[in-house]
PDB file of C-alpha atoms in Angstrom:
ATOM      1  CA  UNK A   1     122.558-106.670-196.201  1.00 45.00           C
ATOM      2  CA  UNK A   2     121.291-107.292-199.895  1.00 61.00           C
ATOM      3  CA  UNK A   3     123.630-108.702-202.581  1.00 87.00           C
ATOM      4  CA  UNK A   4     122.663-108.686-206.365  1.00 95.00           C
ATOM      5  CA  UNK A   5     124.893-110.959-207.929  1.00 96.00           C
ATOM      6  CA  UNK A   6     125.610-110.907-211.999  1.00 97.00           C
ATOM      7  CA  UNK A   7     127.159-113.599-214.300  1.00 96.00           C
ATOM      8  CA  UNK A   8     128.741-113.626-216.466  1.00 97.00           C
ATOM      9  CA  UNK A   9     131.235-110.804-215.933  1.00 96.00           C
ATOM     10  CA  UNK A  10     132.181-110.269-219.178  1.00 96.00           C
ATOM     11  CA  UNK A  11     130.942-111.545-222.515  1.00 95.00           C
ATOM     12  CA  UNK A  12     132.361-111.486-225.821  1.00 97.00           C
ATOM     13  CA  UNK A  13     130.243-112.426-228.672  1.00 97.00           C
ATOM     14  CA  UNK A  14     130.269-112.250-232.470  1.00 97.00           C
ATOM     15  CA  UNK A  15     127.819-110.097-234.417  1.00 97.00           C
ATOM     16  CA  UNK A  16     124.678-112.200-235.009  1.00 97.00           C
ATOM     17  CA  UNK A  17     125.209-114.618-231.883  1.00 97.00           C
ATOM     18  CA  UNK A  18     121.950-114.330-229.523  1.00 96.00           C
ATOM     19  CA  UNK A  19     123.437-114.348-225.679  1.00 95.00           C
ATOM     20  CA  UNK A  20     121.828-113.921-222.159  1.00 95.00           C
ATOM     21  CA  UNK A  21     122.565-112.700-218.725  1.00 94.00           C
ATOM     22  CA  UNK A  22     121.700-113.692-215.386  1.00 97.00           C
ATOM     23  CA  UNK A  23     120.830-111.333-211.921  1.00 97.00           C
ATOM     24  CA  UNK A  24     120.219-113.147-208.784  1.00 97.00           C
ATOM     25  CA  UNK A  25     118.714-111.332-206.225  1.00 95.00           C
ATOM     26  CA  UNK A  26     117.268-111.798-202.482  1.00 90.00           C
ATOM     27  CA  UNK A  27     113.735-112.654-203.056  1.00 87.00           C
ATOM     28  CA  UNK A  28     112.162-111.592-199.397  1.00 86.00           C
ATOM     29  CA  UNK A  29     110.763-108.089-199.222  1.00 86.00           C
ATOM     30  CA  UNK A  30     110.921-107.639-203.303  1.00 90.00           C
ATOM     31  CA  UNK A  31     109.430-104.845-204.607  1.00 90.00           C
ATOM     32  CA  UNK A  32     111.407-104.293-208.505  1.00 92.00           C
ATOM     33  CA  UNK A  33     114.195-105.301-210.697  1.00 95.00           C
ATOM     34  CA  UNK A  34     115.687-102.898-213.020  1.00 95.00           C
ATOM     35  CA  UNK A  35     117.999-103.519-215.991  1.00 97.00           C
ATOM     36  CA  UNK A  36     120.071-100.576-217.495  1.00 97.00           C
ATOM     37  CA  UNK A  37     122.349-100.635-220.111  1.00 97.00           C
ATOM     38  CA  UNK A  38     125.418 -98.037-219.530  1.00 97.00           C
ATOM     39  CA  UNK A  39     127.734 -97.160-222.297  1.00 95.00           C
ATOM     40  CA  UNK A  40     130.986 -95.595-221.636  1.00 90.00           C
ATOM     41  CA  UNK A  41     130.572 -91.878-220.855  1.00 90.00           C
ATOM     42  CA  UNK A  42     126.928 -91.903-221.401  1.00 94.00           C
ATOM     43  CA  UNK A  43     124.206 -91.969-218.695  1.00 95.00           C
ATOM     44  CA  UNK A  44     122.811 -95.556-217.903  1.00 95.00           C
ATOM     45  CA  UNK A  45     119.570 -96.116-219.777  1.00 94.00           C
ATOM     46  CA  UNK A  46     116.629 -97.886-218.193  1.00 94.00           C
ATOM     47  CA  UNK A  47     115.530-100.944-220.199  1.00 96.00           C
ATOM     48  CA  UNK A  48     113.098-102.838-218.142  1.00 95.00           C
ATOM     49  CA  UNK A  49     111.553-102.644-214.859  1.00 94.00           C
ATOM     50  CA  UNK A  50     109.669-105.608-213.586  1.00 95.00           C
ATOM     51  CA  UNK A  51     107.703-106.318-210.738  1.00 94.00           C
ATOM     52  CA  UNK A  52     105.282-109.527-210.932  1.00 95.00           C
ATOM     53  CA  UNK A  53     106.713-112.818-211.057  1.00 96.00           C
ATOM     54  CA  UNK A  54     106.596-114.524-214.299  1.00 95.00           C
ATOM     55  CA  UNK A  55     106.835-110.992-215.930  1.00 95.00           C
ATOM     56  CA  UNK A  56     108.450-110.896-219.372  1.00 97.00           C
ATOM     57  CA  UNK A  57     109.254-107.559-220.788  1.00 97.00           C
ATOM     58  CA  UNK A  58     110.570-107.070-224.543  1.00 97.00           C
ATOM     59  CA  UNK A  59     112.368-104.153-226.141  1.00 95.00           C
ATOM     60  CA  UNK A  60     113.434-104.954-229.797  1.00 96.00           C
ATOM     61  CA  UNK A  61     115.666-107.712-229.682  1.00 97.00           C
ATOM     62  CA  UNK A  62     116.361-107.620-225.983  1.00 97.00           C
ATOM     63  CA  UNK A  63     113.789-109.141-223.515  1.00 98.00           C
ATOM     64  CA  UNK A  64     113.940-110.156-220.098  1.00 98.00           C
ATOM     65  CA  UNK A  65     112.204-112.439-217.541  1.00 98.00           C
ATOM     66  CA  UNK A  66     111.786-112.346-213.979  1.00 97.00           C
ATOM     67  CA  UNK A  67     111.159-115.082-211.218  1.00 97.00           C
ATOM     68  CA  UNK A  68     110.448-113.619-207.814  1.00 95.00           C
ATOM     69  CA  UNK A  69     110.366-116.640-205.979  1.00 94.00           C
ATOM     70  CA  UNK A  70     113.716-118.068-206.640  1.00 94.00           C
ATOM     71  CA  UNK A  71     115.005-114.492-206.740  1.00 94.00           C
ATOM     72  CA  UNK A  72     116.479-114.179-210.758  1.00 95.00           C
ATOM     73  CA  UNK A  73     115.955-112.374-213.889  1.00 97.00           C
ATOM     74  CA  UNK A  74     117.444-113.180-217.227  1.00 98.00           C
ATOM     75  CA  UNK A  75     118.570-110.485-219.742  1.00 98.00           C
ATOM     76  CA  UNK A  76     118.223-111.780-223.524  1.00 97.00           C
ATOM     77  CA  UNK A  77     119.770-110.140-226.818  1.00 97.00           C
ATOM     78  CA  UNK A  78     118.993-111.803-229.592  1.00 97.00           C
ATOM     79  CA  UNK A  79     121.192-111.359-232.932  1.00 97.00           C
ATOM     80  CA  UNK A  80     123.964-109.155-230.987  1.00 97.00           C
ATOM     81  CA  UNK A  81     125.195-106.276-233.022  1.00 97.00           C
ATOM     82  CA  UNK A  82     128.155-103.467-232.547  1.00 96.00           C
ATOM     83  CA  UNK A  83     125.871-101.064-230.905  1.00 96.00           C
ATOM     84  CA  UNK A  84     124.927-103.751-228.446  1.00 97.00           C
ATOM     85  CA  UNK A  85     128.474-103.445-226.885  1.00 97.00           C
ATOM     86  CA  UNK A  86     127.575-101.970-223.004  1.00 97.00           C
ATOM     87  CA  UNK A  87     127.877-102.838-219.734  1.00 97.00           C
ATOM     88  CA  UNK A  88     124.373-104.249-218.538  1.00 98.00           C
ATOM     89  CA  UNK A  89     123.201-103.608-215.039  1.00 97.00           C
ATOM     90  CA  UNK A  90     120.631-104.919-213.007  1.00 97.00           C
ATOM     91  CA  UNK A  91     119.077-103.820-209.687  1.00 95.00           C
ATOM     92  CA  UNK A  92     116.626-104.809-207.018  1.00 94.00           C
ATOM     93  CA  UNK A  93     114.614-102.329-204.510  1.00 90.00           C
ATOM     94  CA  UNK A  94     112.855-103.780-201.917  1.00 85.00           C
ATOM     95  CA  UNK A  95     109.832-102.808-199.727  1.00 80.00           C
ATOM     96  CA  UNK A  96     110.942-100.727-196.873  1.00 72.00           C
ATOM     97  CA  UNK A  97     113.954 -99.062-198.781  1.00 63.00           C
ATOM     98  CA  UNK A  98     114.388 -95.735-199.546  1.00 62.00           C
ATOM     99  CA  UNK A  99     112.687 -94.578-202.634  1.00 60.00           C
ATOM    100  CA  UNK A 100     116.519 -94.328-204.458  1.00 64.00           C
ATOM    101  CA  UNK A 101     118.006 -97.407-202.913  1.00 78.00           C
ATOM    102  CA  UNK A 102     118.489 -99.737-205.841  1.00 89.00           C
ATOM    103  CA  UNK A 103     121.022-102.350-205.050  1.00 92.00           C
ATOM    104  CA  UNK A 104     123.221-102.881-207.756  1.00 95.00           C
ATOM    105  CA  UNK A 105     125.160-105.736-209.373  1.00 96.00           C
ATOM    106  CA  UNK A 106     128.619-105.230-210.795  1.00 96.00           C
ATOM    107  CA  UNK A 107     127.022-105.681-214.321  1.00 96.00           C
ATOM    108  CA  UNK A 108     127.964-107.931-217.131  1.00 97.00           C
ATOM    109  CA  UNK A 109     129.800-106.231-219.868  1.00 97.00           C
ATOM    110  CA  UNK A 110     129.185-107.329-223.462  1.00 97.00           C
ATOM    111  CA  UNK A 111     131.470-106.693-226.177  1.00 97.00           C
ATOM    112  CA  UNK A 112     130.066-107.384-229.904  1.00 97.00           C
ATOM    113  CA  UNK A 113     132.673-108.105-232.688  1.00 96.00           C
ATOM    114  CA  UNK A 114     131.696-107.300-236.068  1.00 94.00           C
TER     115      UNK A 114
ATOM    116  CA  UNK B   1     111.590 -88.671-218.433  1.00 79.00           C
ATOM    117  CA  UNK B   2     114.215 -86.509-217.305  1.00 87.00           C
ATOM    118  CA  UNK B   3     117.611 -84.889-218.601  1.00 92.00           C
ATOM    119  CA  UNK B   4     120.332 -84.548-216.382  1.00 95.00           C
ATOM    120  CA  UNK B   5     123.315 -82.420-216.968  1.00 96.00           C
ATOM    121  CA  UNK B   6     126.555 -83.596-214.845  1.00 96.00           C
ATOM    122  CA  UNK B   7     129.521 -81.874-214.588  1.00 96.00           C
ATOM    123  CA  UNK B   8     132.456 -82.184-214.854  1.00 97.00           C
ATOM    124  CA  UNK B   9     132.532 -85.284-216.896  1.00 96.00           C
ATOM    125  CA  UNK B  10     135.537 -86.042-215.445  1.00 96.00           C
ATOM    126  CA  UNK B  11     138.911 -84.801-213.439  1.00 97.00           C
ATOM    127  CA  UNK B  12     142.354 -85.762-211.942  1.00 97.00           C
ATOM    128  CA  UNK B  13     142.888 -84.469-208.506  1.00 96.00           C
ATOM    129  CA  UNK B  14     145.483 -84.170-206.224  1.00 97.00           C
ATOM    130  CA  UNK B  15     145.324 -85.932-202.932  1.00 97.00           C
ATOM    131  CA  UNK B  16     143.976 -83.688-200.031  1.00 97.00           C
ATOM    132  CA  UNK B  17     142.014 -81.630-202.452  1.00 97.00           C
ATOM    133  CA  UNK B  18     138.487 -81.300-202.852  1.00 97.00           C
ATOM    134  CA  UNK B  19     135.895 -81.439-205.890  1.00 98.00           C
ATOM    135  CA  UNK B  20     132.444 -80.254-206.192  1.00 98.00           C
ATOM    136  CA  UNK B  21     130.006 -82.258-208.869  1.00 98.00           C
ATOM    137  CA  UNK B  22     126.899 -80.502-209.933  1.00 98.00           C
ATOM    138  CA  UNK B  23     123.865 -81.925-211.201  1.00 97.00           C
ATOM    139  CA  UNK B  24     121.131 -80.111-213.127  1.00 97.00           C
ATOM    140  CA  UNK B  25     117.828 -81.543-213.716  1.00 96.00           C
ATOM    141  CA  UNK B  26     115.417 -80.263-216.595  1.00 95.00           C
ATOM    142  CA  UNK B  27     112.373 -80.419-214.514  1.00 93.00           C
ATOM    143  CA  UNK B  28     111.710 -79.647-210.817  1.00 93.00           C
ATOM    144  CA  UNK B  29     111.678 -83.025-208.360  1.00 91.00           C
ATOM    145  CA  UNK B  30     111.689 -83.746-204.791  1.00 89.00           C
ATOM    146  CA  UNK B  31     114.790 -86.174-204.528  1.00 89.00           C
ATOM    147  CA  UNK B  32     118.162 -86.239-206.074  1.00 94.00           C
ATOM    148  CA  UNK B  33     120.292 -89.286-205.450  1.00 95.00           C
ATOM    149  CA  UNK B  34     124.055 -89.759-205.493  1.00 97.00           C
ATOM    150  CA  UNK B  35     125.718 -92.680-206.251  1.00 96.00           C
ATOM    151  CA  UNK B  36     129.324 -94.015-206.499  1.00 97.00           C
ATOM    152  CA  UNK B  37     131.075 -96.556-208.217  1.00 96.00           C
ATOM    153  CA  UNK B  38     134.286 -97.560-207.534  1.00 96.00           C
ATOM    154  CA  UNK B  39     136.479 -99.787-209.732  1.00 94.00           C
ATOM    155  CA  UNK B  40     135.210-103.379-210.135  1.00 92.00           C
ATOM    156  CA  UNK B  41     132.664-102.621-207.479  1.00 95.00           C
ATOM    157  CA  UNK B  42     128.917-101.874-208.243  1.00 95.00           C
ATOM    158  CA  UNK B  43     127.042 -98.758-208.163  1.00 95.00           C
ATOM    159  CA  UNK B  44     126.403 -97.791-204.358  1.00 94.00           C
ATOM    160  CA  UNK B  45     123.654 -95.164-203.017  1.00 94.00           C
ATOM    161  CA  UNK B  46     126.036 -92.341-200.960  1.00 96.00           C
ATOM    162  CA  UNK B  47     122.973 -89.985-200.097  1.00 95.00           C
ATOM    163  CA  UNK B  48     119.296 -88.713-200.854  1.00 93.00           C
ATOM    164  CA  UNK B  49     119.130 -85.014-201.479  1.00 93.00           C
ATOM    165  CA  UNK B  50     115.886 -83.584-200.399  1.00 87.00           C
ATOM    166  CA  UNK B  51     115.396 -79.867-201.339  1.00 84.00           C
ATOM    167  CA  UNK B  52     114.947 -77.975-197.859  1.00 81.00           C
ATOM    168  CA  UNK B  53     116.262 -80.499-195.367  1.00 84.00           C
ATOM    169  CA  UNK B  54     119.349 -81.954-194.845  1.00 88.00           C
ATOM    170  CA  UNK B  55     120.542 -84.566-196.991  1.00 93.00           C
ATOM    171  CA  UNK B  56     120.498 -88.614-195.837  1.00 93.00           C
ATOM    172  CA  UNK B  57     123.436 -90.285-195.903  1.00 95.00           C
ATOM    173  CA  UNK B  58     123.826 -94.369-196.111  1.00 93.00           C
ATOM    174  CA  UNK B  59     125.461 -96.585-194.062  1.00 91.00           C
ATOM    175  CA  UNK B  60     129.257 -96.094-194.570  1.00 94.00           C
ATOM    176  CA  UNK B  61     128.898 -92.358-196.406  1.00 96.00           C
ATOM    177  CA  UNK B  62     129.608 -89.179-193.779  1.00 96.00           C
ATOM    178  CA  UNK B  63     128.455 -85.551-194.349  1.00 96.00           C
ATOM    179  CA  UNK B  64     131.831 -84.277-193.635  1.00 97.00           C
ATOM    180  CA  UNK B  65     133.497 -86.188-196.388  1.00 97.00           C
ATOM    181  CA  UNK B  66     130.381 -85.855-199.064  1.00 98.00           C
ATOM    182  CA  UNK B  67     128.720 -82.793-198.392  1.00 97.00           C
ATOM    183  CA  UNK B  68     125.449 -81.965-200.545  1.00 96.00           C
ATOM    184  CA  UNK B  69     123.758 -79.176-201.218  1.00 94.00           C
ATOM    185  CA  UNK B  70     120.288 -78.832-202.617  1.00 94.00           C
ATOM    186  CA  UNK B  71     119.441 -75.102-203.387  1.00 92.00           C
ATOM    187  CA  UNK B  72     116.380 -75.778-205.283  1.00 92.00           C
ATOM    188  CA  UNK B  73     114.333 -78.606-206.822  1.00 93.00           C
ATOM    189  CA  UNK B  74     116.765 -78.716-210.062  1.00 95.00           C
ATOM    190  CA  UNK B  75     119.929 -78.533-208.737  1.00 95.00           C
ATOM    191  CA  UNK B  76     122.428 -80.240-206.256  1.00 96.00           C
ATOM    192  CA  UNK B  77     126.304 -80.841-205.856  1.00 97.00           C
ATOM    193  CA  UNK B  78     128.108 -83.585-204.229  1.00 98.00           C
ATOM    194  CA  UNK B  79     131.659 -82.401-202.893  1.00 98.00           C
ATOM    195  CA  UNK B  80     134.460 -85.091-202.368  1.00 98.00           C
ATOM    196  CA  UNK B  81     136.336 -83.848-199.694  1.00 97.00           C
ATOM    197  CA  UNK B  82     139.953 -84.185-198.822  1.00 97.00           C
ATOM    198  CA  UNK B  83     140.396 -86.803-201.516  1.00 97.00           C
ATOM    199  CA  UNK B  84     142.411 -89.567-201.465  1.00 97.00           C
ATOM    200  CA  UNK B  85     143.485 -92.305-204.207  1.00 96.00           C
ATOM    201  CA  UNK B  86     140.430 -94.378-202.617  1.00 96.00           C
ATOM    202  CA  UNK B  87     138.026 -91.771-203.918  1.00 97.00           C
ATOM    203  CA  UNK B  88     139.000 -92.703-207.412  1.00 97.00           C
ATOM    204  CA  UNK B  89     135.566 -93.806-209.128  1.00 97.00           C
ATOM    205  CA  UNK B  90     132.666 -92.481-211.156  1.00 97.00           C
ATOM    206  CA  UNK B  91     129.959 -90.571-208.903  1.00 98.00           C
ATOM    207  CA  UNK B  92     126.231 -90.404-210.792  1.00 97.00           C
ATOM    208  CA  UNK B  93     123.309 -88.168-209.669  1.00 96.00           C
ATOM    209  CA  UNK B  94     119.888 -89.541-210.595  1.00 95.00           C
ATOM    210  CA  UNK B  95     116.303 -88.913-210.227  1.00 93.00           C
ATOM    211  CA  UNK B  96     113.201 -90.831-209.764  1.00 86.00           C
ATOM    212  CA  UNK B  97     111.221 -90.258-213.175  1.00 81.00           C
ATOM    213  CA  UNK B  98     108.003 -91.895-212.013  1.00 77.00           C
ATOM    214  CA  UNK B  99     106.864 -95.239-212.736  1.00 76.00           C
ATOM    215  CA  UNK B 100     109.637 -96.676-210.881  1.00 78.00           C
ATOM    216  CA  UNK B 101     112.326 -95.609-213.604  1.00 86.00           C
ATOM    217  CA  UNK B 102     115.082 -93.817-212.319  1.00 89.00           C
ATOM    218  CA  UNK B 103     117.041 -91.572-214.547  1.00 93.00           C
ATOM    219  CA  UNK B 104     120.975 -90.672-214.657  1.00 95.00           C
ATOM    220  CA  UNK B 105     123.403 -88.349-215.313  1.00 96.00           C
ATOM    221  CA  UNK B 106     126.312 -89.002-217.557  1.00 96.00           C
ATOM    222  CA  UNK B 107     128.793 -89.565-214.621  1.00 96.00           C
ATOM    223  CA  UNK B 108     131.900 -87.702-213.523  1.00 97.00           C
ATOM    224  CA  UNK B 109     134.930 -89.766-213.514  1.00 97.00           C
ATOM    225  CA  UNK B 110     137.382 -88.855-210.841  1.00 97.00           C
ATOM    226  CA  UNK B 111     140.939 -90.055-210.468  1.00 97.00           C
ATOM    227  CA  UNK B 112     143.218 -88.859-207.139  1.00 97.00           C
ATOM    228  CA  UNK B 113     146.622 -89.150-207.554  1.00 95.00           C
TER     229      UNK B 113
END
């Protein structure tokens, strides 16, 4: 059984603060690590997909890193804005799993106050 | 990319009834996936729906409780049968959009009284 763990569970920051979240995942048979952003009543939006150890990806003020040897990924948001308020999900996919079988963490709920 | 329309967006149902959730994709896809998120829990894969064959269910999910239809390459339904309050969840469908990215519908928020 695979467990993907995310921390913190929730986070409240002020506009302009920078923040980061952690995702830990089993490193054996690792294939890919996904980050999604999920706003209430909307579709989860894919942010990053990372496969290689040491991968770093950036999209605007959001960036992510991947360490497959120790099984963790960090998501960073620089200068948080109220529109960044959402739940951030990470999900791991392993070799041998079915194509759709992403193993999700419970998410980090971010609230950014103006 | 893929655009997925899912309905209903939410519903409140009585114990013992059934609800069918529909998922429409704007392009033809081989596989569609159904997930569930119970309150405070992770998104969990229920089953994979292939066109022209029986759906493949993950451990802990059975066809009698969650029958799935996949009549063509752009459409699928998931039925939650004989509902109980434990079935109160968000249900999402998704498709593989290529390059390892999965696209999701906006979800169906189900409350069972």
